[in-house]
Amino acid sequence: MACIQDQSTPETDVERSASPITSKNKHHESDKPNAPAEDILALQDLDPGMDKKMHLVNNALDEIGWTNYHWKLFFLSGFGFSVDALQLSLQGIISVQAVLEFQPSYPKGLTIALYTGMLVGALFWGLFADIIGRKTAFNTSLLICSVFTVAAGAAPTWASLGFFVAAAAFGAGGNLILDTAVFLEHLPSSKQWTVSWLSAWWGVGCTIAGLVAWGYM
């Protein structure tokens, strides 16, 4: 009966002793929270060309970092955010006095007009901005909001007031979603958390509306 002996050498002994440690380390590395995760926004399977373009632009933004241009964009987007907040505040301020002046049969009409306009504006400008460009959509929606807000202040009837409020909200609803989009797409990955700073401008808009209204009380 032949006896098969395990021939071992120093090299094989090292490999055998290292193999369980290596497999154990690999198992623990996959469980670490800091292990590299798969990019959920990667498009290498769907559109490899677009995926390379996205990484090229993102890498360029990371190399540029935070500049004075980003401060200007922060204030620009912040002013737009303030206008959106001002629209909501104005509706709450003028609605009671407008009902007393026009005596409408449906006193909640301004609230419906405001939120309907914002809903339609958000859907319209969210899709249309990708066609004409976010810069043009941002400026146009803000212009529409400003013009019809001024016109609403001179509305002679309840119906015209509701129309102007809805038209102004149509611009504000589109501008609301474009503020963060325009700011975010220019940020380096390490500074994307600054988007949360835009929420501070919401209080600025409400404060301006309250101070102006207080002057007429």
Backbone as a ProteinNet text record, in pm:
[ID]
protein_1_A
[PRIMARY]
MACIQDQSTPETDVERSASPITSKNKHHESDKPNAPAEDILALQDLDPGMDKKMHLVNNALDEIGWTNYHWKLFFLSGFGFSVDALQLSLQGIISVQAVLEFQPSYPKGLTIALYTGMLVGALFWGLFADIIGRKTAFNTSLLICSVFTVAAGAAPTWASLGFFVAAAAFGAGGNLILDTAVFLEHLPSSKQWTVSWLSAWWGVGCTIAGLVAWGYM
[TERTIARY]
86.6	0	89.1	66.5	153.3	107.4	201.2	171.7	217.1	121.3	150.8	186.1	305.9	351.8	339.3	299.5	286.1	423.3	471	600.1	584	647.5	634.6	768.5	762.3	879.9	854.8	957.8	935.2	839.6	840	750.4	604.6	580.6	442.4	389.5	477.4	434.4	391.7	462.2	425.9	293.4	273.5	148.6	29.9	48.7	-61.7	-97	4.3	-22.1	-79.9	-49.5	-98.6	-236.5	-274.7	-402.2	-522	-532.8	-649.1	-652	-532.5	-529.8	-575.2	-531	-569.7	-719.1	-775.6	-919.6	-998.2	-945.7	-1013.1	-1010.6	-896	-885.6	-978.6	-987.5	-1077.5	-1221.4	-1256.1	-1393.3	-1422.9	-1326	-1347.8	-1345.7	-1265.7	-1260.9	-1392.9	-1462.9	-1592	-1698	-1675	-1770.8	-1744.2	-1630.3	-1597.5	-1688.8	-1733.9	-1820.4	-1747.8	-1614.6	-1537.8	-1490.1	-1533.2	-1494.1	-1555.4	-1484.8	-1537.9	-1669.5	-1770.6	-1904	-1922.7	-2014.5	-2044.7	-2118	-2080.4	-2141.7	-2281.3	-2383.3	-2520.7	-2562.5	-2487	-2518.4	-2433.7	-2354.9	-2269.2	-2352.2	-2307.2	-2379.9	-2294.1	-2191.4	-2102.2	-2171.8	-2281.9	-2356	-2459.2	-2518.2	-2622.1	-2564.2	-2474.8	-2417	-2272	-2178.3	-2038.1	-1983	-2023.9	-1976	-2020.5	-2148	-2200.4	-2136.8	-2110.8	-2047.3	-1908	-1832	-1698.9	-1706.7	-1806.7	-1823.9	-1858.8	-1945.6	-1983.6	-1863.3	-1782.7	-1664.7	-1563.1	-1553.9	-1460.7	-1500.1	-1629.6	-1677.4	-1664.9	-1704.1	-1696.7	-1552.6	-1461.7	-1320.8	-1267.5	-1312.3	-1269.2	-1321.9	-1447.4	-1504	-1430.4	-1392.1	-1317.7	-1179.6	-1116.6	-984.9	-993	-1100.5	-1117	-1145.4	-1232.2	-1264.9	-1361.4	-1367.8	-1457.7	-1390.2	-1460.4	-1404.5	-1503	-1466.4	-1556.2	-1681.7	-1669.4	-1786.5	-1895.2	-1854.6	-1952.4	-2021.3	-1950.3	-2014.6	-2120.1	-2086.5	-2183.5	-2305.7	-2280.7	-2391.1	-2475.3	-2411.9	-2484.6	-2581.2	-2534.4	-2621.7	-2730	-2695.4	-2793.8	-2905.5	-2868.9	-2969.9	-3045.6	-2976.2	-3041.6	-3147.4	-3119.4	-3219.7	-3343.2	-3321.6	-3435.7	-3515	-3445.7	-3512.2	-3593.7	-3541.9	-3614	-3741.8	-3736.1	-3854.5	-3963.1	-3924.5	-4022.6	-4088.7	-4008.5	-4065	-4154.1	-4114.5	-4192.7	-4331.2	-4338.7	-4467.8	-4566.1	-4518.6	-4605.9	-4646.8	-4553.4	-4584.2	-4683.7	-4668.3	-4758.5	-4902.1	-4917.6	-5053.6	-5122.7	-5049.3	-5108	-5135	-5054.7	-5072	-5190	-5205.6	-5307.4	-5442.8	-5448.9	-5573.5	-5689.8	-5666	-5775.3	-5828.9	-5738.2	-5782.4	-5845.1	-5794.8	-5852.5	-5994.8	-6019.7	-6155.7	-6249.9	-6202.6	-6285.6	-6315.2	-6222.2	-6241.4	-6331.4	-6309.3	-6382.6	-6506.9	-6517.3	-6633.5	-6662.3	-6567.1	-6589.4	-6678.3	-6737.8	-6820.1	-6736	-6611.8	-6520.6	-6393.3	-6385.7	-6271.9	-6140.2	-6142.8	-6018.5	-5956.3	-6005.9	-5958.8	-5811.8	-5761.7	-5620.6	-5527.3	-5563.3	-5479.5	-5472.7	-5587	-5589.9	-5510.3	-5526.8	-5453.6	-5302.9	-5259.5	-5116.8	-5055	-5114.6	-5052.8	-5072.8	-5180	-5195.8	-5090	-5066.8	-4962.7	-4825	-4793.7	-4663.4	-4647.1	-4753.2	-4746.2	-4722	-4800.2	-4783.5	-4647	-4604	-4474.5	-4358.8	-4366.1	-4259	-4249.7	-4364	-4363.3	-4315.6	-4362.9	-4328.7	-4180.5	-4134	-3995.7	-3896.7	-3937	-3847.7	-3813.9	-3912	-3887.9	-3832	-3884.3	-3846	-3704.8	-3655.7	-3521.3	-3414	-3438.1	-3341.3	-3338.1	-3438.4	-3444.4	-3380.3	-3416.3	-3366.1	-3243.9	-3211.8	-3099.3	-3146.5	-3079.2	-3121.8	-3102.1	-3001.4	-2978.9	-3093.6	-3133.3	-3245.3	-3374.8	-3396.7	-3518.2	-3520	-3405.9	-3397.1	-3433.7	-3373	-3399.9	-3543.7	-3594.6	-3731.1	-3835.3	-3819.9	-3917	-3914.9	-3797	-3788.2	-3849.9	-3834.1	-3895.3	-4047.6	-4100.2	-4244.8	-4299.3	-4231.1	-4274	-4276.2	-4175.5	-4166.3	-4273.7	-4293.5	-4388.8	-4531.2	-4569.8	-4708	-4731.6	-4627.9	-4645.2	-4677.7	-4609.6	-4640.1	-4779.7	-4815.8	-4948.7	-5057.9	-5031.2	-5130.8	-5160.8	-5062.9	-5086.5	-5183.7	-5204.7	-5298.1	-5421.5	-5449	-5563.7	-5694	-5785.2	-5910.2	-6021.9	-6011.8	-6118.2	-6058.1	-6145.7	-6101.8	-6050.6	-6118.2	-6076.4	-5939.5	-5918.9	-5789.2	-5677.3	-5709.7	-5611	-5571.1	-5668.1	-5639.1	-5555	-5584.9	-5507	-5361.7	-5341.6	-5204.9	-5126.9	-5194.8	-5128.9	-5088	-5175.5	-5142.9	-5027.1	-5027	-4918.6	-4785.6	-4788.4	-4665.9	-4617.6	-4709.6	-4672.5	-4620.3	-4665.9	-4614.2	-4464.3	-4423.6	-4281	-4206.5	-4267.4	-4200.9	-4183	-4281	-4269.2	-4154.8	-4136.7	-4024.1	-3891.9	-3889.3	-3766	-3724	-3821.8	-3791.7	-3707	-3737.4	-3661	-3530.7	-3523.6	-3402.1	-3295	-3334.3	-3236.2	-3131.7	-3178.4	-3085.6	-3014.9	-3085.2	-3024.3	-2908.1	-2928.6	-2823.4	-2703.3	-2729.3	-2620	-2546.1	-2619.5	-2558.8	-2471.5	-2513.6	-2438.4	-2304.4	-2277.2	-2148.2	-2057.2	-2103.6	-2027.6	-1932.1	-1814.1	-1729.4	-1792.2	-1755.7	-1820.4	-1798.5	-1686.8	-1658.4	-1738.1	-1803.9	-1879.7	-2029.1	-2075.5	-2216.8	-2308.1	-2252.9	-2333.5	-2377.3	-2312.3	-2350.1	-2487.6	-2545.5	-2680.9	-2779.5	-2753.9	-2842.9	-2841.1	-2736.8	-2731.2	-2840	-2885.2	-2987.2	-3115.7	-3140.5	-3262.7	-3265	-3148.1	-3144.4	-3208.8	-3202.4	-3262.8	-3415.3	-3472.3	-3618.3	-3665.9	-3593	-3627.2	-3608.3	-3511	-3490.5	-3612.1	-3666	-3783.8	-3905.2	-3926.8	-4040.7	-4024	-3901	-3876	-3903.5	-3860.1	-3884.2	-4033.5	-4106.8	-4251.1	-4319.1	-4278.9	-4339.3	-4307.4	-4184.8	-4146.3	-4217.6	-4230.2	-4301.4	-4448.6	-4509	-4650	-4671.6	-4577.7	-4588.9	-4588.9	-4517.7	-4516.1	-4650.2	-4738.9	-4870	-4982.4	-4948.7	-5052.5	-5091.2
-119.6	0	123.1	198.8	315.4	427.2	493.4	607.7	734.9	824.4	949.2	1054	1101.9	1201	1340.7	1432.7	1572.9	1637.7	1666.8	1730.8	1880.4	1932.9	2075.4	2143.3	2263.2	2347.9	2477	2557.9	2687.3	2777.2	2770.7	2856	2815.4	2682.3	2636	2660.2	2650	2676.4	2820.5	2913.6	3055.7	3082.2	3019.1	3040.1	2986	2867.8	2807.6	2890.2	2943.2	3022.9	3158.9	3209.5	3342.6	3338.2	3224.8	3218.7	3239.7	3178.3	3206	3347.7	3404.9	3544	3638.1	3609	3693.9	3688.5	3567.8	3555.6	3620.3	3612.2	3675.6	3826.3	3880.9	4025.6	4074.1	3997.8	4037	4038.5	3940.7	3936.1	4058.2	4097.6	4212.6	4343.7	4352.3	4475.2	4502.5	4397.3	4416.4	4462.1	4431.6	4471.7	4609.3	4668.9	4800.3	4907	5003.8	5109	5202.4	5210.4	5300.4	5233.2	5110.5	5043.5	5115.2	5122.4	5193.6	5134.8	5221.9	5178.6	5200.9	5128.4	5141.6	5273	5340.4	5467.7	5441.8	5486.3	5458.2	5541.7	5648.5	5733.5	5699.9	5595.9	5559.3	5510.3	5545.6	5509.3	5424.5	5355.4	5282.9	5168.6	5118.1	5010.8	5064	5178.8	5234.7	5322.7	5412.6	5507.2	5534.4	5454.3	5473.4	5610.2	5663.4	5794.9	5904.4	5901.7	6000.8	5984.5	5861.1	5836.5	5899.3	5888.8	5949.4	6101.2	6156.3	6301.9	6353.2	6280	6320.1	6319.1	6214.6	6208.3	6315.4	6347.6	6451.2	6587.2	6620.9	6749.3	6753.9	6645.3	6643	6653.8	6587.7	6597.5	6738.7	6803.9	6941.3	7036	7017.5	7100.2	7078.4	6954.1	6925.6	6990.4	6994	7056.6	7208.5	7267.6	7413	7453.2	7377.5	7406.7	7524.2	7577.8	7690.2	7821.5	7903.2	8030.3	8143.2	8264.9	8379.7	8364.7	8293.7	8268.8	8194.1	8102.4	8026.4	8115.2	8213.5	8308.5	8390.3	8435.3	8511.5	8426	8300.3	8210.3	8179.8	8174.2	8151.3	8265.9	8390	8504.6	8515.3	8484.9	8490.8	8390	8266.6	8164.3	8195.1	8255.2	8292.5	8399.2	8497.3	8600.3	8538.3	8442.4	8373	8295.9	8234.7	8161.7	8257.6	8378.3	8478	8522.2	8536.3	8575.3	8468.9	8343.7	8235.4	8238	8262.9	8273.2	8395.7	8503.3	8626.6	8607	8526	8499.4	8434.2	8335	8266.8	8359	8443.5	8534.8	8642	8692.6	8797.7	8748	8624.6	8572.3	8567.6	8526.7	8523.6	8661.5	8760.6	8895.8	8967.6	8953.5	9032.8	8964.4	8834	8761	8813.5	8843.1	8887.9	9023.8	9117.9	9250	9244.9	9153.5	9141.8	9087.3	8995.1	8941.8	9050.6	9133.8	9242.4	9346.7	9367.2	9468.5	9420.1	9296.3	9248.3	9167	9118.3	9039.6	8925.1	8836.1	8728.2	8618.7	8543	8430.8	8310.4	8307.8	8198.8	8260.4	8284.6	8358.7	8282.5	8150.9	8072.2	8065.4	8148.5	8142.8	8176.9	8271.2	8310.6	8196.4	8122.8	8010.2	7903.2	7874	7775	7824.6	7952.6	8009	8003.1	8032.1	8033	7893.9	7795.1	7662.4	7590.2	7622.1	7565.6	7621	7751.2	7811.8	7757.6	7736.1	7682.4	7537.9	7459.9	7321.1	7313.5	7389.7	7388.8	7445.6	7550.9	7610.6	7516.1	7442.1	7347.9	7237.1	7185.9	7080.6	7133.7	7252.6	7308	7344.6	7425	7471.6	7360.3	7261.4	7150	7071.6	7060.7	6991.7	7086.1	7207.4	7301.9	7354.9	7355.8	7407.1	7323.1	7193.3	7107.7	7131.7	7199.5	7226.4	7360.6	7463.9	7597.8	7634.4	7553	7583.2	7639.3	7602.8	7643.9	7793.1	7852.4	7995.1	8075.6	8044	8114	8088.9	7966	7933.1	8004.2	8013.9	8083.2	8230.9	8297.5	8440.4	8465.6	8380.6	8400	8377.5	8271.3	8243.2	8352.8	8405.6	8513.1	8642.1	8667.6	8785.1	8774.8	8658.1	8637.5	8658.8	8605.9	8621.1	8767.9	8843.6	8984.4	9068.9	9049.2	9130.8	9109.2	8984.7	8957.2	8985.1	8985.5	9026.8	9175.4	9255.9	9399.9	9422.4	9345.6	9359.3	9320.5	9221.4	9179.9	9291.1	9378.5	9489	9591.9	9592.2	9687.9	9618.7	9496.2	9422	9488.6	9516.4	9586.7	9494.7	9364.6	9271.7	9147.9	9068.7	8945.3	8843.6	8835.3	8740.4	8777	8904.9	8947	8927.6	8950.2	8928.6	8780.7	8692.7	8550	8508.3	8569.6	8537	8582.1	8703.7	8755	8677.2	8637.2	8557.2	8421.6	8360.5	8231.2	8243.7	8353.1	8373.6	8398.3	8477.5	8500.3	8370.8	8290	8162.1	8064.2	8078.2	7994.9	8018.5	8144.6	8174.6	8135.3	8157.5	8124.6	7974.2	7896	7750.6	7696	7753.2	7710.6	7757.8	7879.6	7933.2	7859.3	7809	7739	7614	7539.7	7418.1	7447.9	7562.5	7596.7	7658.1	7717	7778.5	7676.8	7564.5	7462.6	7390.5	7371.7	7299.7	7378.2	7509	7592.2	7599.8	7610.9	7621.1	7488.7	7379.4	7248.4	7201.1	7226.5	7171.9	7241.1	7350	7417.9	7391.9	7312.8	7293.1	7174.8	7186.2	7067.1	6971.4	6845.3	6744	6769.2	6829.6	6853.4	6969.5	7048.7	7165.6	7155.6	7038.9	7025.5	7042.2	7030.2	7050.5	7196	7289.3	7430.8	7458.8	7362.4	7381.6	7405.1	7344.9	7364.7	7508.8	7583.3	7723.9	7806.3	7761.3	7837.1	7850.5	7757.5	7765.1	7889.9	7947.4	8069.9	8186.5	8182.9	8290.8	8288.2	8176.4	8169	8263.1	8266	8358.1	8503.8	8529.9	8667.4	8716.5	8631.8	8670.4	8694.7	8608	8626.3	8752.9	8783.7	8903.9	9030.1	9032.4	9149.8	9171.5	9063.7	9077.1	9128.3	9078.3	9123.7	9268.3	9311.6	9449.9	9549.2	9514	9602.1	9611.6	9498.3	9499.5	9575.7	9565.4	9635.4	9786.6	9832.8	9976.7	10030.9	9943.8	9988.9	9961	9903.3	9873.2	9997.1
0	0	0	-102.4	-118.4	-28.3	25.9	114.5	45.8	21.3	-47.7	56.6	50.7	146.1	86.1	169.7	127.1	127	6.8	-4.3	14.7	112.2	142.4	128.2	84.4	69.2	144.4	169.4	236.9	161.9	25.6	-51.8	-34.5	-39.2	-24.4	115.1	214.3	351.9	369.1	306.8	315.8	247.8	129.6	56.6	134.9	195	271.5	394.3	460.7	579.9	546.8	428.4	391.2	330.3	269.9	199.3	289.5	407.4	493.4	544.1	568	614.6	505	380.5	268.2	243.7	244.9	223	335.1	456.5	570	557.6	513.3	495.9	386.8	278.6	170	218	301.9	353.4	440	522.9	610.2	532.8	428.4	349.4	280.8	238.6	175.1	274	404.7	506.5	562.1	530.2	584.5	525	608.2	554.4	459.8	472.3	386.7	258.9	236	112.9	-5.4	-119.5	-235.5	-280.9	-294.1	-334.8	-483.6	-538.7	-680.9	-706.2	-811.7	-846.6	-900.7	-825.9	-866.9	-986.4	-1016.2	-1130.3	-1252.6	-1243.6	-1355.5	-1473.9	-1594.5	-1715.7	-1808.9	-1754.4	-1842.1	-1914.5	-1855.8	-1920.8	-2019.8	-1989.7	-2076.7	-2186.1	-2148.3	-2243.4	-2203	-2249.6	-2207.9	-2245.4	-2359.6	-2400.7	-2306.5	-2269.4	-2175.4	-2038.5	-1999.3	-1870	-1864.7	-1972.7	-1976.2	-1974	-2042.9	-2042.5	-1903.1	-1833.1	-1697.3	-1604.6	-1611.8	-1526.5	-1563.4	-1691.7	-1734.7	-1677.9	-1686.5	-1634.1	-1482.3	-1415.1	-1268.4	-1218.4	-1287.3	-1248	-1269.1	-1376.3	-1401.9	-1294	-1252.4	-1146.1	-1014	-988	-864.1	-866.3	-982.9	-993.1	-978.1	-1030.8	-1019.9	-876.2	-810	-670.7	-658	-536.2	-505.4	-542.5	-620.8	-666.8	-638	-678	-662.3	-747.6	-857	-942.3	-865.5	-781.3	-703.5	-600.2	-544.8	-454.5	-529.2	-650.3	-730.2	-762.1	-797.2	-829.3	-706	-591.4	-466.9	-438	-454	-429.9	-537.6	-661.7	-769.2	-747	-717.9	-690.6	-561.7	-466.8	-341.5	-361.1	-447.5	-476.2	-540.7	-629.6	-689	-585.1	-491.2	-382.8	-296.8	-275.3	-196	-265.1	-396.9	-472.1	-460	-465.2	-451.1	-312.9	-209.2	-74.9	-61.8	-128.8	-123	-184.6	-290	-353.3	-256.7	-184.2	-88.7	25.7	69.4	179.6	136.3	14.7	-33.4	-43.5	-87.1	-99.4	36	138.2	271.6	328.9	286.9	339.6	275.6	144.3	73.1	65.2	91.2	65.1	148.9	275.7	363.7	317	290.1	245.2	106	19.8	-113.6	-107	-17.6	-0.9	49.8	143.1	194.1	85.6	-4.4	-108.3	-220.8	-269.6	-387.6	-352.7	-227.7	-184.8	-282.5	-306.1	-403.6	-346.1	-437.3	-394	-353	-397.2	-360.8	-305.6	-176.2	-118.2	-118.8	-140.5	-142.7	-282.5	-371.4	-509.8	-525.2	-445.1	-457	-418	-315.8	-273	-381.1	-441.6	-549.3	-669.9	-702.7	-816.1	-793.4	-671.6	-640.6	-656.8	-593	-593.7	-726.9	-797.2	-931.2	-1025.5	-1015.6	-1098.4	-1068.2	-940.8	-904.6	-951.2	-942.9	-988.4	-1139.3	-1214.4	-1359.8	-1399.4	-1330	-1359.8	-1332.2	-1222.6	-1189.7	-1294	-1338	-1439.5	-1574.4	-1610.9	-1741.9	-1750	-1656.4	-1661.8	-1631.9	-1553.5	-1528.1	-1653.3	-1744.3	-1871.5	-1978	-1982.2	-2087.3	-2067.4	-1943.9	-1916.3	-1983.7	-1999.8	-2067.5	-2217.4	-2270.1	-2413.7	-2447.2	-2373.3	-2403.8	-2319.8	-2219.3	-2131.5	-1998.2	-1892	-1758.1	-1734.1	-1795.3	-1775.7	-1833.4	-1956.2	-2018.6	-1943.4	-1902.4	-1827.3	-1692.6	-1627.4	-1498.3	-1513.9	-1611	-1631.3	-1675.6	-1763.2	-1814.9	-1706	-1629.3	-1522.7	-1416.6	-1386.8	-1287.8	-1341.3	-1472	-1533.6	-1531.8	-1565.7	-1562.9	-1422.2	-1325.5	-1186.4	-1145.1	-1183.7	-1143.7	-1211	-1341.7	-1417.1	-1366.6	-1349.1	-1308.5	-1160.2	-1080.4	-941	-933.1	-1012.8	-1018.6	-1073.9	-1178.5	-1236.9	-1138.1	-1052	-953.6	-854.2	-829.6	-737.8	-792	-923.8	-984.8	-1041.4	-998.9	-1052	-1010.8	-1105.9	-1072.5	-1023.7	-1052.7	-1016.2	-949.5	-887.2	-822	-923.9	-1038.8	-1142.1	-1198.6	-1225.1	-1278.3	-1174.8	-1048.8	-943.1	-937.5	-947.1	-947.3	-1067	-1183.4	-1303	-1288.2	-1239.8	-1224	-1117.8	-1011.8	-908.2	-964.2	-1042.8	-1102.6	-1201.2	-1280.7	-1377.3	-1306.8	-1199.8	-1122.8	-1057.5	-1007.1	-946.6	-1050.8	-1173.5	-1282.7	-1302.4	-1296.5	-1304.3	-1178.5	-1061.9	-935.1	-918.6	-962.5	-951.6	-1034.7	-1154.6	-1236.5	-1180.6	-1130.1	-1074.5	-947.9	-875	-749.5	-773.3	-877.9	-904.6	-977.7	-1044.2	-1117.8	-1028.6	-916.5	-825.7	-782	-730.5	-681.4	-795.8	-909.2	-1021.5	-1081	-1101.8	-1160.1	-1066.5	-937.4	-840.7	-825.9	-822.2	-795.5	-910	-1033.8	-1145.3	-1168.7	-1096.2	-1107.6	-986.8	-891.8	-768.8	-779.5	-719.7	-704.2	-604.3	-613.9	-530.2	-381.2	-344.7	-203.2	-145.5	-230.1	-184.3	-214.1	-250.7	-285.2	-164.7	-45.9	74.9	89.6	18.6	30	-30.2	-101.4	-154.6	-41.1	73.9	188.7	238.2	206.3	246.2	177.1	61.6	-10.9	69.6	159.7	239.8	327.6	356.2	436.3	361.8	228.3	149.2	153.7	190	202.6	312.9	421.8	529.7	490.6	402.3	355	277.9	189.5	113.1	201.1	298.4	390	473.6	513.4	592.8	512.6	387.7	301.6	281.6	253.8	234.6	360.4	476.5	601.6	634.1	608.7	638.6	547.1	418.2	325.2	362.2	395.9	434.6	565.2	655.7	783.9	763.2	660.6	632.3	586.8	535	487	586.4	699	797.9	877.8
[MASK]
+++++++++++++++++++++++++++++++++++++++++++++++++++++++++++++++++++++++++++++++++++++++++++++++++++++++++++++++++++++++++++++++++++++++++++++++++++++++++++++++++++++++++++++++++++++++++++++++++++++++++++++++++++++++++

